XYZ file of C-alpha atoms in Angstrom:
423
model
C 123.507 -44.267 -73.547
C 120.859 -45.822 -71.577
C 118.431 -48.375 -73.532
C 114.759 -48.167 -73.857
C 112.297 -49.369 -71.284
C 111.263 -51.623 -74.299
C 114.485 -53.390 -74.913
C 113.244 -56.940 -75.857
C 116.574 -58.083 -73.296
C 115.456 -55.785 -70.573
C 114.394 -58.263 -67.624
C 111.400 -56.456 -65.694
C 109.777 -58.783 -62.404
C 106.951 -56.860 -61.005
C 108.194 -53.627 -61.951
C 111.504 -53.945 -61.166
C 113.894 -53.395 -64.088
C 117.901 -54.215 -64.239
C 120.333 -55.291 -67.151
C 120.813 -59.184 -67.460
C 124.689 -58.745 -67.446
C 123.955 -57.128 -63.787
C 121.566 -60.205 -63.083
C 123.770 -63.019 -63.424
C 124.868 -62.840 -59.235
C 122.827 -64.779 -56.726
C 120.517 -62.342 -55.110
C 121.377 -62.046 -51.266
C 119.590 -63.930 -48.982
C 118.702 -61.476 -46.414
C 117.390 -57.898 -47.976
C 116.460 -55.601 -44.872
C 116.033 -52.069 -45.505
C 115.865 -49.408 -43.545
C 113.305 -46.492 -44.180
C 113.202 -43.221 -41.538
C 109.632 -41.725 -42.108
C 108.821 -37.815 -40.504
C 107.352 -38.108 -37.059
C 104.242 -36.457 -38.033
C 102.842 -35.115 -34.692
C 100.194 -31.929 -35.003
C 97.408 -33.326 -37.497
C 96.824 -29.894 -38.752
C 100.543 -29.596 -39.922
C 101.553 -28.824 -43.326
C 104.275 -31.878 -42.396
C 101.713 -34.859 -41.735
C 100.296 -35.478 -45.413
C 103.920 -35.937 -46.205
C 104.403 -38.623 -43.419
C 101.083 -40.352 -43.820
C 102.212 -40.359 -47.795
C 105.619 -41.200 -47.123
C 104.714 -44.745 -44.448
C 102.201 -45.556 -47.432
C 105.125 -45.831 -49.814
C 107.200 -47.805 -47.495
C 104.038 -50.128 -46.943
C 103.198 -50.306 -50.467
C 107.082 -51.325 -51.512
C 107.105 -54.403 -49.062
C 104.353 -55.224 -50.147
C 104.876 -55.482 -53.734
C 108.838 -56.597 -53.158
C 107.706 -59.084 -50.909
C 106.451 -61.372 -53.891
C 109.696 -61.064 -55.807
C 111.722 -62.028 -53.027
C 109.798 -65.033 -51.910
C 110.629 -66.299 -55.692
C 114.183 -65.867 -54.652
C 113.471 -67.604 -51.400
C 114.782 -64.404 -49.560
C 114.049 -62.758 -46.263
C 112.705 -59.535 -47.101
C 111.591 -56.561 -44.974
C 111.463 -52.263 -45.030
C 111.767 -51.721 -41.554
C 110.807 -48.569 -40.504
C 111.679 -45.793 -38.087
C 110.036 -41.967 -37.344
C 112.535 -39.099 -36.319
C 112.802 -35.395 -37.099
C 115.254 -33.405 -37.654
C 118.804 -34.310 -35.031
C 116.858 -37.535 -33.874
C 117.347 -38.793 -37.489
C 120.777 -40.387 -36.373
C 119.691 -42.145 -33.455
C 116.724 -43.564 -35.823
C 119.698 -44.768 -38.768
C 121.611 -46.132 -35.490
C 118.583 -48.346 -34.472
C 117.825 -49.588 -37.981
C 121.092 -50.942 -38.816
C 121.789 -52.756 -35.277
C 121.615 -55.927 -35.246
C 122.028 -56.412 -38.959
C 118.824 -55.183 -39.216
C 119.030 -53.107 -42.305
C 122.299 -53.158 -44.706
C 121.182 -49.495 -45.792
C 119.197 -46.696 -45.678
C 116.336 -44.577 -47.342
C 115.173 -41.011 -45.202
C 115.585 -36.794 -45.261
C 112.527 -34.397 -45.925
C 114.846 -31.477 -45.772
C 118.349 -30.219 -45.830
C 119.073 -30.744 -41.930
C 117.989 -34.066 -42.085
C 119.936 -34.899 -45.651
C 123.043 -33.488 -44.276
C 122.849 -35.317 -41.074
C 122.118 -38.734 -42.676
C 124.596 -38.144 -45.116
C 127.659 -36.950 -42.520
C 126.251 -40.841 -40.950
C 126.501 -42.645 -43.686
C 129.565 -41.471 -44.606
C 130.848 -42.251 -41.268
C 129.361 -45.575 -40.912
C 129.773 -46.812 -44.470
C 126.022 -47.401 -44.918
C 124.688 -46.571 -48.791
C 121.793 -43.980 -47.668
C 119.286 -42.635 -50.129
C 117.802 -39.228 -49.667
C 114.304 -39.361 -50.568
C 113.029 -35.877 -50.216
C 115.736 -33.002 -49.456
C 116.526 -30.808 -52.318
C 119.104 -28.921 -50.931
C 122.031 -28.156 -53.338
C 124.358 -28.190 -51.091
C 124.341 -31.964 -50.418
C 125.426 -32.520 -53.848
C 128.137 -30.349 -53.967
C 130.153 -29.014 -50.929
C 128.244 -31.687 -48.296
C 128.239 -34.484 -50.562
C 129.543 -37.603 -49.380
C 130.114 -40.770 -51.520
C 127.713 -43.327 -49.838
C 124.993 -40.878 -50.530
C 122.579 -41.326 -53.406
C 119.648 -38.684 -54.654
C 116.563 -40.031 -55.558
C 114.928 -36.420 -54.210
C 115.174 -33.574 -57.330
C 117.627 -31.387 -56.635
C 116.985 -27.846 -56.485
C 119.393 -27.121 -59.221
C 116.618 -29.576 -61.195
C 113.902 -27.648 -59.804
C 114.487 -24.299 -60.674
C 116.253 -25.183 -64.135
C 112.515 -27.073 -64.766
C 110.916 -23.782 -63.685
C 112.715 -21.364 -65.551
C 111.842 -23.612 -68.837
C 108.487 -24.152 -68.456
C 107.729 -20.324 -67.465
C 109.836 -18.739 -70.107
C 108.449 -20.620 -72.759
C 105.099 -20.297 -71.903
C 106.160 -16.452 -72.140
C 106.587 -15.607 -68.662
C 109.990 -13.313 -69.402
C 110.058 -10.912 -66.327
C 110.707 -12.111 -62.898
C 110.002 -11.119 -59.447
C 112.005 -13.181 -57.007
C 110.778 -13.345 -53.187
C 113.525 -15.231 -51.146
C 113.981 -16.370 -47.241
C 116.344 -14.790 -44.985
C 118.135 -18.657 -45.199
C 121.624 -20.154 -46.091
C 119.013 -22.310 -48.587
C 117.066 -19.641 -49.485
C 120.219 -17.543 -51.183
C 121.756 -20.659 -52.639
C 118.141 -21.013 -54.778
C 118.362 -17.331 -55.366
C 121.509 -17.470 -56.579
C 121.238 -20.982 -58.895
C 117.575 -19.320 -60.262
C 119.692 -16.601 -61.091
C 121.936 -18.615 -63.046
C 119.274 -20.900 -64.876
C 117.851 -17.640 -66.069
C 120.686 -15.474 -66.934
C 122.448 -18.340 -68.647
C 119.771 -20.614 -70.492
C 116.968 -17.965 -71.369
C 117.964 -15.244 -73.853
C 115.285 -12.582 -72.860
C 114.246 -13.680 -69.569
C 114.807 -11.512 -66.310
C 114.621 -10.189 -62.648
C 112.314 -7.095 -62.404
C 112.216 -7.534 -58.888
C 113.832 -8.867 -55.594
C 113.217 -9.047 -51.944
C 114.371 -10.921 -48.809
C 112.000 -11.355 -46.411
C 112.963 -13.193 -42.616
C 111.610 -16.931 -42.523
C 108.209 -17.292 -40.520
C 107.051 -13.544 -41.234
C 104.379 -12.338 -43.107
C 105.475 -9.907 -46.287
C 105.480 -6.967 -46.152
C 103.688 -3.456 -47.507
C 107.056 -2.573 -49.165
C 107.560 -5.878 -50.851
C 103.904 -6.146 -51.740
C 104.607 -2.613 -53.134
C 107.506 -3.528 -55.187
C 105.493 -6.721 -56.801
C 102.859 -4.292 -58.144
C 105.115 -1.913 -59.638
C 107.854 -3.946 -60.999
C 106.203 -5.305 -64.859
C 106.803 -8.564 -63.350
C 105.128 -11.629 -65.134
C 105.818 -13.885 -62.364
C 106.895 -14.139 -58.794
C 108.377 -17.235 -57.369
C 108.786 -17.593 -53.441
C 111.394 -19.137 -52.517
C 109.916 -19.596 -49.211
C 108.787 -22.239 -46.694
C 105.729 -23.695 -47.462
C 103.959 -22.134 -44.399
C 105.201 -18.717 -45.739
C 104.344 -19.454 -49.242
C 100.609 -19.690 -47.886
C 101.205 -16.677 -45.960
C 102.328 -14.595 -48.930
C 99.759 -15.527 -51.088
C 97.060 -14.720 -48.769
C 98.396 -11.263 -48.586
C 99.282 -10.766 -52.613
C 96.007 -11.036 -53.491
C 94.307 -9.564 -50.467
C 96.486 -6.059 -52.274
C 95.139 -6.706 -55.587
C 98.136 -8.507 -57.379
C 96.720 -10.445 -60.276
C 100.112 -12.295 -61.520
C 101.228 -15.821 -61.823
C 102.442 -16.742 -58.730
C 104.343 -20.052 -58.190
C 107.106 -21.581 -55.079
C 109.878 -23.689 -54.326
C 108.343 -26.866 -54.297
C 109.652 -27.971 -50.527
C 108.107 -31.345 -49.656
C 104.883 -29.960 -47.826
C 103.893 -28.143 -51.285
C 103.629 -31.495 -53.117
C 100.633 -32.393 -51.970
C 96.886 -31.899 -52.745
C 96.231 -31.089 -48.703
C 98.640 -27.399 -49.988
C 96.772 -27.440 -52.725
C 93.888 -27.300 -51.263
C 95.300 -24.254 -48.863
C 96.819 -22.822 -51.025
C 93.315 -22.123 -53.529
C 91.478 -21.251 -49.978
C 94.404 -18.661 -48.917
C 94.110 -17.361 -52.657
C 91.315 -18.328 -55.046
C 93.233 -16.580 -57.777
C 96.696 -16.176 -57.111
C 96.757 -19.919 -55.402
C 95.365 -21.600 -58.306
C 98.647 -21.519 -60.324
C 101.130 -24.363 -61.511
C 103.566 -25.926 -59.337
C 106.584 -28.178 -59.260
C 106.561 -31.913 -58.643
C 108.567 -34.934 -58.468
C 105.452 -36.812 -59.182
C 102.097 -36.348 -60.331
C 99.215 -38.809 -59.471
C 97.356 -37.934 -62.968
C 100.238 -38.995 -64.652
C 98.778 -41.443 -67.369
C 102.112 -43.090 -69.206
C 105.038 -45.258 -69.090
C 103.593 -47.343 -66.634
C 102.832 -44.755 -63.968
C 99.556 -44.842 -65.056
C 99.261 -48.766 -63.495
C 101.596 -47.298 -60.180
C 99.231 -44.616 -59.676
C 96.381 -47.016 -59.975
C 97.851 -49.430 -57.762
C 98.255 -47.246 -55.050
C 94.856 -45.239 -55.476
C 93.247 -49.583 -54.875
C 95.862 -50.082 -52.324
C 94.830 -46.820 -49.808
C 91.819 -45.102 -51.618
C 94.126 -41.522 -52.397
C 96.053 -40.719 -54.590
C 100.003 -41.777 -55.129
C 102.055 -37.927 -54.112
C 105.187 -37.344 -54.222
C 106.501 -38.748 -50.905
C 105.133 -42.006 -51.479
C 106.631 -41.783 -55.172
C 109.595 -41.371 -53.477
C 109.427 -43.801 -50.501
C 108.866 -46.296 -52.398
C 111.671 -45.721 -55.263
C 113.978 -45.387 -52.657
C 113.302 -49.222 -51.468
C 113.084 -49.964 -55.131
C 116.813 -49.098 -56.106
C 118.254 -50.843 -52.976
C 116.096 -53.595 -53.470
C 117.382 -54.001 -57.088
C 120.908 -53.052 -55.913
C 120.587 -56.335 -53.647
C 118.779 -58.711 -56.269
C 120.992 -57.977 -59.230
C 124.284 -57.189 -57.714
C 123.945 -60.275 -55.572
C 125.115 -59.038 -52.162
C 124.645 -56.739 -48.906
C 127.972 -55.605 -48.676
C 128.435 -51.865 -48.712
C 130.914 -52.056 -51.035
C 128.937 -53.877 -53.644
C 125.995 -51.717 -52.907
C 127.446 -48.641 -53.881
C 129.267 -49.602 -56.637
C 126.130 -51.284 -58.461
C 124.456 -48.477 -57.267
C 127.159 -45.675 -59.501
C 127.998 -48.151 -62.036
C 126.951 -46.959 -65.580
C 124.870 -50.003 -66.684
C 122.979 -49.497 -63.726
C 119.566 -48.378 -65.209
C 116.280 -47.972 -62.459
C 112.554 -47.637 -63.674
C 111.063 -45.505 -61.771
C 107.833 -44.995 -63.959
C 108.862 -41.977 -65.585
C 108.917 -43.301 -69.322
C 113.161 -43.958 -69.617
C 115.745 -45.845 -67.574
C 116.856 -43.696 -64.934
C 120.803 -43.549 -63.355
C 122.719 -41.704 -60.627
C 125.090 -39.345 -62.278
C 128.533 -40.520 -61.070
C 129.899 -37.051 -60.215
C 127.286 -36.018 -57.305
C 124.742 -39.309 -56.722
C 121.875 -37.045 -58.618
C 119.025 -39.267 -60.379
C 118.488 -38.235 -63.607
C 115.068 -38.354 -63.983
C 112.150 -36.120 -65.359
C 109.949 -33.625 -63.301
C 106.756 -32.451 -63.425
C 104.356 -29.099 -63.789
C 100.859 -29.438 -62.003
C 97.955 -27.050 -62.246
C 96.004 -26.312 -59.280
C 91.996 -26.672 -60.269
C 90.193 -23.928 -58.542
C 86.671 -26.006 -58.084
C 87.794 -29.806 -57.972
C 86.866 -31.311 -54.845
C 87.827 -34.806 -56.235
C 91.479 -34.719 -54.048
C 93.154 -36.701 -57.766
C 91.691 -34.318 -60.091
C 92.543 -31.263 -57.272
C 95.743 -31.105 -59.456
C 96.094 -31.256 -63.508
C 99.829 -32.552 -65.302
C 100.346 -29.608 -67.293
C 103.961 -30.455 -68.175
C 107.122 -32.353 -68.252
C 110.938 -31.661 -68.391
C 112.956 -32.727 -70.379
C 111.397 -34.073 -73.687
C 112.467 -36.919 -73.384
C 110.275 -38.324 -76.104
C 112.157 -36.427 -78.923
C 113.477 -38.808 -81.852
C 117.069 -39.451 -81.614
C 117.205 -38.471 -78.205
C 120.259 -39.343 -76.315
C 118.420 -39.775 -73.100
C 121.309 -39.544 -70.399
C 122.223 -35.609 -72.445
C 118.839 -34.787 -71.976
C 118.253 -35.622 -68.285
C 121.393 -33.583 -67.678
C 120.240 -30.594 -69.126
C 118.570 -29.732 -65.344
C 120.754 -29.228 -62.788
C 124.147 -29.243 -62.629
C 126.545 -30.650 -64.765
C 130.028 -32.505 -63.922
C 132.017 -29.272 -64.438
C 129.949 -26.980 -62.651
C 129.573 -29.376 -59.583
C 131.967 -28.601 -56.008
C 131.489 -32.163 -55.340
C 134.571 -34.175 -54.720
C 134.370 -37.752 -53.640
């Protein structure tokens, strides 16, 4: 079971939180890690509030890091790189030369995760993915030096179906993208509600081709189906795109989407309530929520809002984590090595804070982080870009007395036996 954040023998320097029976090894000397940031080149993209968040993260962890490591007397840096997409590799290739970095933290989305991972695996270099939810690189593309700090999907829609169905929302219209990734969150929604929510179900499904606007017929079938909900398991560009159009026809539903990195942020909130006043004023999936007020994030958020004047989203929640667990994996398991990394990094009485009110650990059949998630409403009228978004929720309860904490993290996503993963 993992212990309380409270444990009067929990050691905790500057927010960084570890076992003392994992403390006793000399921290390494030199700590250089590697961070690959999005390349963030059209300021009007849906991409660059993710990049500008994610380089603030990366600045903000050095920066905080850098005091704990000069106790230590050790040379500490996040060295960064920007790629997209293929040019990802060359960017991990560049980092670690040299001995510049002994690991590395990157991927906003599946291509990205899958390529980083397929390099790591070939290099031995531990690599966290920061952002990319895919499934798939947890189960048939997983690779052993690979580590999840990014929700999975699986964690995503489980949280989705829970918070929905209790609040009542029972029938569901599902809109998903002509994708490989598309049909593999089809498919796992499917299973979170057919197997966890007596009552709850599809009314409605359509596929629609990535990049194209929806269409009559579908628009059709959302009016007539009794659905409570629709959920677009879509882009974020096409999520925009499809609200736009649902309520231009008159659909007054709750409407919610996948919550791909670009949708985590109050720049698509702010689209999405201008594309929809209605409809795009719903509640949507996070990995982090800057009006989150406990367990210490309330003194993260804080930090970061006097640090860079705007509020701490998701991809600088998750820059900087990433940093944080190799960081710790380097100052409490007392070397570089990639062997030693890793294995502090899946060892059991490995516990990370990462501000979300329990110890947090990588489950050791797919590299997953246990860790809560978040529901965020979208406030039609604030102009204020914090209060643009409202915590509404949380998944799991992990506040419940007598909680075991590690059985109720695993209750999203996917558990040991239903996992393809084979290291």
């Amino acid at each position: 079971m993992l212990r309380s954040l409270l444990s009067p023998t929990a050691l905790i320097i500057c927010g960084v939180f570890a076992q003392p029976v994992l403390a006793q090894a000399e921290p390494a000397k030199q700590v250089h890690i590697g961070v690959i940031l999005p390349a963030a080149t059209d300021p009007q993209s849906l991409e660059t509030p993710v990049a500008k968040a994610a380089q603030q993260g990366a600045a903000m962890a050095e920066e905080e890091f850098q005091l704990n490591a000069s106790m230590f007397e050790m040379d500490f840096a996040v060295v960064t790189a920007q790629a997209n997409g293929a040019d990802v590799v060359a960017a991990a290739d560049s980092l670690v030369a040299d001995g510049k970095a002994f690991a590395i933290a990157g991927a906003f989305d599946a291509e990205e995760g899958r390529l980083l991972g397929d390099w790591s695996a070939a290099k031995g270099v531990p690599f966290v993915n920061l952002f990319a939810a895919d499934d798939r690189l947890r189960n048939e593309l997983c690779k052993p030096t690979s580590f999840h700090v990014a929700p999975s999907a699986a964690m995503y829609l489980d949280s989705l179906a829970g918070w929905f169905v209790r609040a009542g929302f029972r029938n569901w219209f599902i809109v998903e993208a002509d994708t490989e990734e598309g049909a593999g969150q089809y498919a796992r929604l499917g299973r979170a509600l057919n197997d966890r929510h007596f009552g709850a179900r599809e009314v409605g499904h359509a596929v629609v081709p990535a990049g194209g606007a929806i269409g009559e017929d579908v628009l059709g079938n959302i009016s007539g189906s009794g659905a409570d909900v629709v959920v677009l398991l879509t882009s974020a560009e096409d999520q925009l795109t499809a609200l736009k159009a649902m309520e231009a026809a008159g659909i007054k539903l709750m409407v919610t989407g996948f919550p791909y990195p670009e949708t985590q942020t109050r720049s698509f909130f702010a689209l999405s309530r201008e594309a929809a006043p209605k409809l795009g004023s719903g509640m949507r999936a996070t990995a982090w929520e800057p009006t989150l007020d406990a367990y210490g994030a309330r003194e993260l958020n804080a930090r970061y809002m006097d640090r860079w004047g705007e509020p701490m989203e998701a991809a600088a929640w998750a820059t900087y984590q990433g940093v944080k667990v190799f960081f710790e994996a380097a100052m409490f398991g007392g070397s570089t090595e990639p062997d030693a990394v890793l294995n502090y990094l899946s060892a059991p009485t490995s516990v990370f804070d990462v501000w979300k009110g329990i110890g947090t650990s990588f489950r050791p059949w797919d590299h997953q982080l246990r860790q809560p998630l978040y529901l965020s409403q979208i406030d039609e009228t604030a102009t204020d870009a914090k209060q643009m978004g409202l915590l509404v929720g949380e998944l799991p309860a992990i506040y419940m007395p007598g909680t075991d904490p590690v059985e109720r993290l695993d209750q999203m996503g996917d558990l040991a036996s239903q996992s393809q993963c084979r290291f």
